[in-house]
Amino acid sequence: MTAAQEQQEHHQDHQDPQENHVTGATIWLTGLPSAGKTTIAYELAGTLRGEGHRVEVLDGDEIREFLSAGLGFSREDRHTNVQRIGFVAELLASNGVKVLVPVIAPYEDSREAVRKRHQSEGTAYVEVHVATPVDVCSVRDVKGLYAKQAAGELSGLTGVDDPYDEPRNPDLRIESQNQTVQESAAQLYALLTERGLA
């Protein structure tokens, strides 16, 4: 256990347990395919759950299967998908859940609309840019998307032949290629702690 974690535990012991985990928040991890968004989200989720937080991970692939079935990958459909996820995230977060959203959300206007929804509801929102460069992502290629695109079997791949608007002012930028998953999750945990959300 690190000194910071010990201090955090000590701090929690002297708080009213009822108020300790009431604050929900949406933590949106945006970045290219294979940037490490989902891996970091699940790593952080484990830490937060271990401290007694209520946590949900809204995985983009699962959402596509259930909540956004029937949507394609046009700009309009991607926008609709992001707004649906944003709605669910805000609903959960406003009820005290820490919602981790590892979803590409390639367009700045879509992400901004989600942020504004949270602001208008008074719900905490944190935007994290997992800023892994495309050349690193294409080597990782967790789902084989870059290989399919290179072979001509897939088009519209974000960051390759479809646009990705890099966040201009994210709350946190994670350079996942330069550190371990644990270090990336710890970096995000530190930000949440600083904001009174962990």
Protein backbone atom coordinates (compact mmCIF):
# COMPACT_ATOMS: atom_id res chain seq x y z
CA MET A 1 0.00 0.00 0.00
CA THR A 2 1.33 3.41 -0.93
CA ALA A 3 1.53 6.33 1.47
CA ALA A 4 -1.21 8.06 -0.52
CA GLN A 5 -3.51 5.04 -0.17
CA GLU A 6 -2.80 4.82 3.56
CA GLN A 7 -3.58 8.48 3.93
CA GLN A 8 -6.77 7.99 1.89
CA GLU A 9 -7.85 5.08 4.13
CA HIS A 10 -7.06 7.06 7.24
CA HIS A 11 -9.04 9.99 5.82
CA GLN A 12 -12.02 7.74 5.07
CA ASP A 13 -12.06 6.33 8.60
CA HIS A 14 -12.88 9.78 9.94
CA GLN A 15 -15.69 10.55 7.53
CA ASP A 16 -19.35 9.76 7.85
CA PRO A 17 -19.58 6.51 5.83
CA GLN A 18 -22.93 7.62 4.45
CA GLU A 19 -21.48 10.66 2.73
CA ASN A 20 -18.27 8.99 1.63
CA HIS A 21 -19.48 7.27 -1.54
CA VAL A 22 -22.60 9.24 -2.42
CA THR A 23 -20.96 11.39 -5.08
CA GLY A 24 -21.44 9.85 -8.48
CA ALA A 25 -19.49 10.90 -11.55
CA THR A 26 -19.07 10.03 -15.20
CA ILE A 27 -15.47 9.39 -16.21
CA TRP A 28 -15.32 9.27 -20.01
CA LEU A 29 -12.19 7.75 -21.52
CA THR A 30 -11.90 8.78 -25.16
CA GLY A 31 -9.16 7.69 -27.54
CA LEU A 32 -8.44 5.63 -30.64
CA PRO A 33 -9.27 1.91 -30.99
CA SER A 34 -6.75 -0.16 -28.98
CA ALA A 35 -5.59 2.94 -27.06
CA GLY A 36 -6.13 1.11 -23.74
CA LYS A 37 -9.38 2.81 -22.65
CA THR A 38 -11.24 -0.33 -21.55
CA THR A 39 -8.22 -1.90 -19.85
CA ILE A 40 -7.60 1.26 -17.80
CA ALA A 41 -11.33 1.57 -16.98
CA TYR A 42 -11.53 -1.98 -15.58
CA GLU A 43 -8.29 -1.52 -13.62
CA LEU A 44 -9.66 1.64 -12.01
CA ALA A 45 -13.08 0.04 -11.46
CA GLY A 46 -11.43 -2.69 -9.38
CA THR A 47 -9.68 -0.13 -7.20
CA LEU A 48 -12.84 1.92 -6.66
CA ARG A 49 -14.98 -1.15 -5.90
CA GLY A 50 -12.35 -2.28 -3.40
CA GLU A 51 -12.96 1.00 -1.53
CA GLY A 52 -16.71 0.51 -1.47
CA HIS A 53 -17.74 2.72 -4.38
CA ARG A 54 -20.63 1.73 -6.60
CA VAL A 55 -19.09 1.39 -10.06
CA GLU A 56 -20.35 0.60 -13.55
CA VAL A 57 -18.30 0.29 -16.73
CA LEU A 58 -20.26 1.17 -19.87
CA ASP A 59 -18.25 -0.75 -22.44
CA GLY A 60 -18.71 0.56 -25.98
CA ASP A 61 -18.99 -2.91 -27.55
CA GLU A 62 -21.67 -4.05 -25.08
CA ILE A 63 -23.62 -0.82 -25.57
CA ARG A 64 -23.55 -1.31 -29.34
CA GLU A 65 -24.94 -4.82 -28.89
CA PHE A 66 -27.81 -3.87 -26.60
CA LEU A 67 -28.58 -0.15 -26.34
CA SER A 68 -27.49 0.90 -29.81
CA ALA A 69 -28.29 -2.23 -31.85
CA GLY A 70 -29.15 -1.21 -35.39
CA LEU A 71 -26.91 1.86 -35.42
CA GLY A 72 -24.14 1.98 -37.98
CA PHE A 73 -20.95 4.02 -38.05
CA SER A 74 -22.06 7.11 -39.95
CA ARG A 75 -21.37 10.43 -38.25
CA GLU A 76 -25.06 10.71 -37.30
CA ASP A 77 -25.23 7.18 -35.87
CA ARG A 78 -22.00 7.63 -33.93
CA HIS A 79 -23.41 10.86 -32.47
CA THR A 80 -26.66 9.09 -31.49
CA ASN A 81 -24.69 6.25 -29.88
CA VAL A 82 -22.62 8.70 -27.79
CA GLN A 83 -25.72 10.63 -26.69
CA ARG A 84 -27.45 7.40 -25.57
CA ILE A 85 -24.40 6.37 -23.58
CA GLY A 86 -24.14 9.88 -22.13
CA PHE A 87 -27.79 9.76 -21.03
CA VAL A 88 -27.37 6.41 -19.25
CA ALA A 89 -24.08 7.51 -17.69
CA GLU A 90 -25.61 10.71 -16.29
CA LEU A 91 -28.60 8.78 -14.95
CA LEU A 92 -26.34 6.36 -13.08
CA ALA A 93 -23.90 9.07 -11.93
CA SER A 94 -26.73 11.25 -10.59
CA ASN A 95 -27.66 8.26 -8.41
CA GLY A 96 -24.24 7.97 -6.79
CA VAL A 97 -22.53 5.58 -9.21
CA LYS A 98 -19.00 6.08 -10.56
CA VAL A 99 -19.54 5.43 -14.27
CA LEU A 100 -16.48 4.62 -16.35
CA VAL A 101 -17.10 5.04 -20.07
CA PRO A 102 -14.29 3.68 -22.30
CA VAL A 103 -15.89 4.80 -25.58
CA ILE A 104 -14.10 6.37 -28.57
CA ALA A 105 -16.66 9.19 -29.06
CA PRO A 106 -14.66 10.57 -32.00
CA TYR A 107 -16.43 13.90 -32.45
CA GLU A 108 -15.87 16.89 -30.23
CA ASP A 109 -19.45 18.18 -30.60
CA SER A 110 -20.83 14.82 -29.39
CA ARG A 111 -18.57 14.81 -26.33
CA GLU A 112 -19.41 18.45 -25.62
CA ALA A 113 -23.15 17.68 -25.72
CA VAL A 114 -22.62 14.94 -23.11
CA ARG A 115 -20.58 17.30 -20.90
CA LYS A 116 -23.32 19.95 -21.14
CA ARG A 117 -26.00 17.42 -20.17
CA HIS A 118 -24.00 16.60 -17.04
CA GLN A 119 -23.39 20.27 -16.24
CA SER A 120 -27.08 21.13 -16.61
CA GLU A 121 -27.95 18.30 -14.19
CA GLY A 122 -25.16 19.25 -11.77
CA THR A 123 -23.47 15.87 -12.22
CA ALA A 124 -19.67 15.51 -12.09
CA TYR A 125 -18.07 14.77 -15.45
CA VAL A 126 -14.42 14.01 -16.18
CA GLU A 127 -13.03 13.73 -19.70
CA VAL A 128 -9.90 11.63 -20.07
CA HIS A 129 -7.95 11.45 -23.31
CA VAL A 130 -6.11 8.16 -23.59
CA ALA A 131 -3.68 9.71 -26.06
CA THR A 132 -1.98 6.60 -27.42
CA PRO A 133 -0.57 7.36 -30.91
CA VAL A 134 -2.16 5.55 -33.87
CA ASP A 135 1.08 3.71 -34.69
CA VAL A 136 1.12 2.16 -31.20
CA CYS A 137 -2.61 1.35 -31.38
CA SER A 138 -2.19 -0.37 -34.75
CA VAL A 139 0.55 -2.61 -33.31
CA ARG A 140 -1.61 -3.50 -30.28
CA ASP A 141 -4.65 -4.01 -32.57
CA VAL A 142 -6.62 -5.78 -29.85
CA LYS A 143 -9.64 -6.49 -32.08
CA GLY A 144 -7.83 -6.84 -35.40
CA LEU A 145 -9.45 -3.68 -36.77
CA TYR A 146 -6.26 -2.07 -38.08
CA ALA A 147 -5.29 -5.29 -39.88
CA LYS A 148 -8.75 -5.49 -41.49
CA GLN A 149 -8.53 -1.85 -42.55
CA ALA A 150 -5.06 -2.38 -44.03
CA ALA A 151 -6.36 -5.43 -45.93
CA GLY A 152 -9.24 -3.41 -47.36
CA GLU A 153 -11.85 -5.41 -45.41
CA LEU A 154 -12.93 -2.46 -43.28
CA SER A 155 -13.40 1.25 -43.85
CA GLY A 156 -14.34 4.09 -41.54
CA LEU A 157 -11.75 3.20 -38.88
CA THR A 158 -11.44 6.06 -36.42
CA GLY A 159 -8.08 7.78 -36.63
CA VAL A 160 -7.13 6.04 -39.89
CA ASP A 161 -9.75 6.74 -42.57
CA ASP A 162 -12.37 8.33 -40.34
CA PRO A 163 -11.83 11.50 -38.29
CA TYR A 164 -10.99 11.65 -34.61
CA ASP A 165 -11.23 15.06 -32.94
CA GLU A 166 -8.59 15.03 -30.23
CA PRO A 167 -9.88 16.66 -27.04
CA ARG A 168 -8.42 20.15 -26.80
CA ASN A 169 -8.87 20.56 -23.03
CA PRO A 170 -9.35 17.15 -21.43
CA ASP A 171 -9.35 16.95 -17.64
CA LEU A 172 -6.53 14.42 -17.97
CA ARG A 173 -4.32 13.15 -20.78
CA ILE A 174 -2.90 9.65 -20.34
CA GLU A 175 0.11 8.58 -22.43
CA SER A 176 -0.58 4.87 -22.05
CA GLN A 177 2.35 3.86 -24.26
CA ASN A 178 4.81 5.25 -21.69
CA GLN A 179 3.50 3.55 -18.54
CA THR A 180 1.80 0.44 -17.20
CA VAL A 181 -1.98 0.01 -17.00
CA GLN A 182 -1.65 0.29 -13.20
CA GLU A 183 0.20 3.60 -13.53
CA SER A 184 -2.41 4.94 -15.94
CA ALA A 185 -5.24 3.94 -13.60
CA ALA A 186 -3.37 5.46 -10.64
CA GLN A 187 -2.96 8.73 -12.56
CA LEU A 188 -6.73 8.87 -13.08
CA TYR A 189 -7.41 7.82 -9.48
CA ALA A 190 -5.22 10.72 -8.30
CA LEU A 191 -7.31 13.18 -10.33
CA LEU A 192 -10.56 11.79 -8.91
CA THR A 193 -9.15 12.04 -5.39
CA GLU A 194 -8.10 15.62 -6.01
CA ARG A 195 -11.67 16.42 -7.09
CA GLY A 196 -13.26 14.66 -4.13
CA LEU A 197 -14.63 11.87 -6.30
CA ALA A 198 -12.56 8.93 -4.96
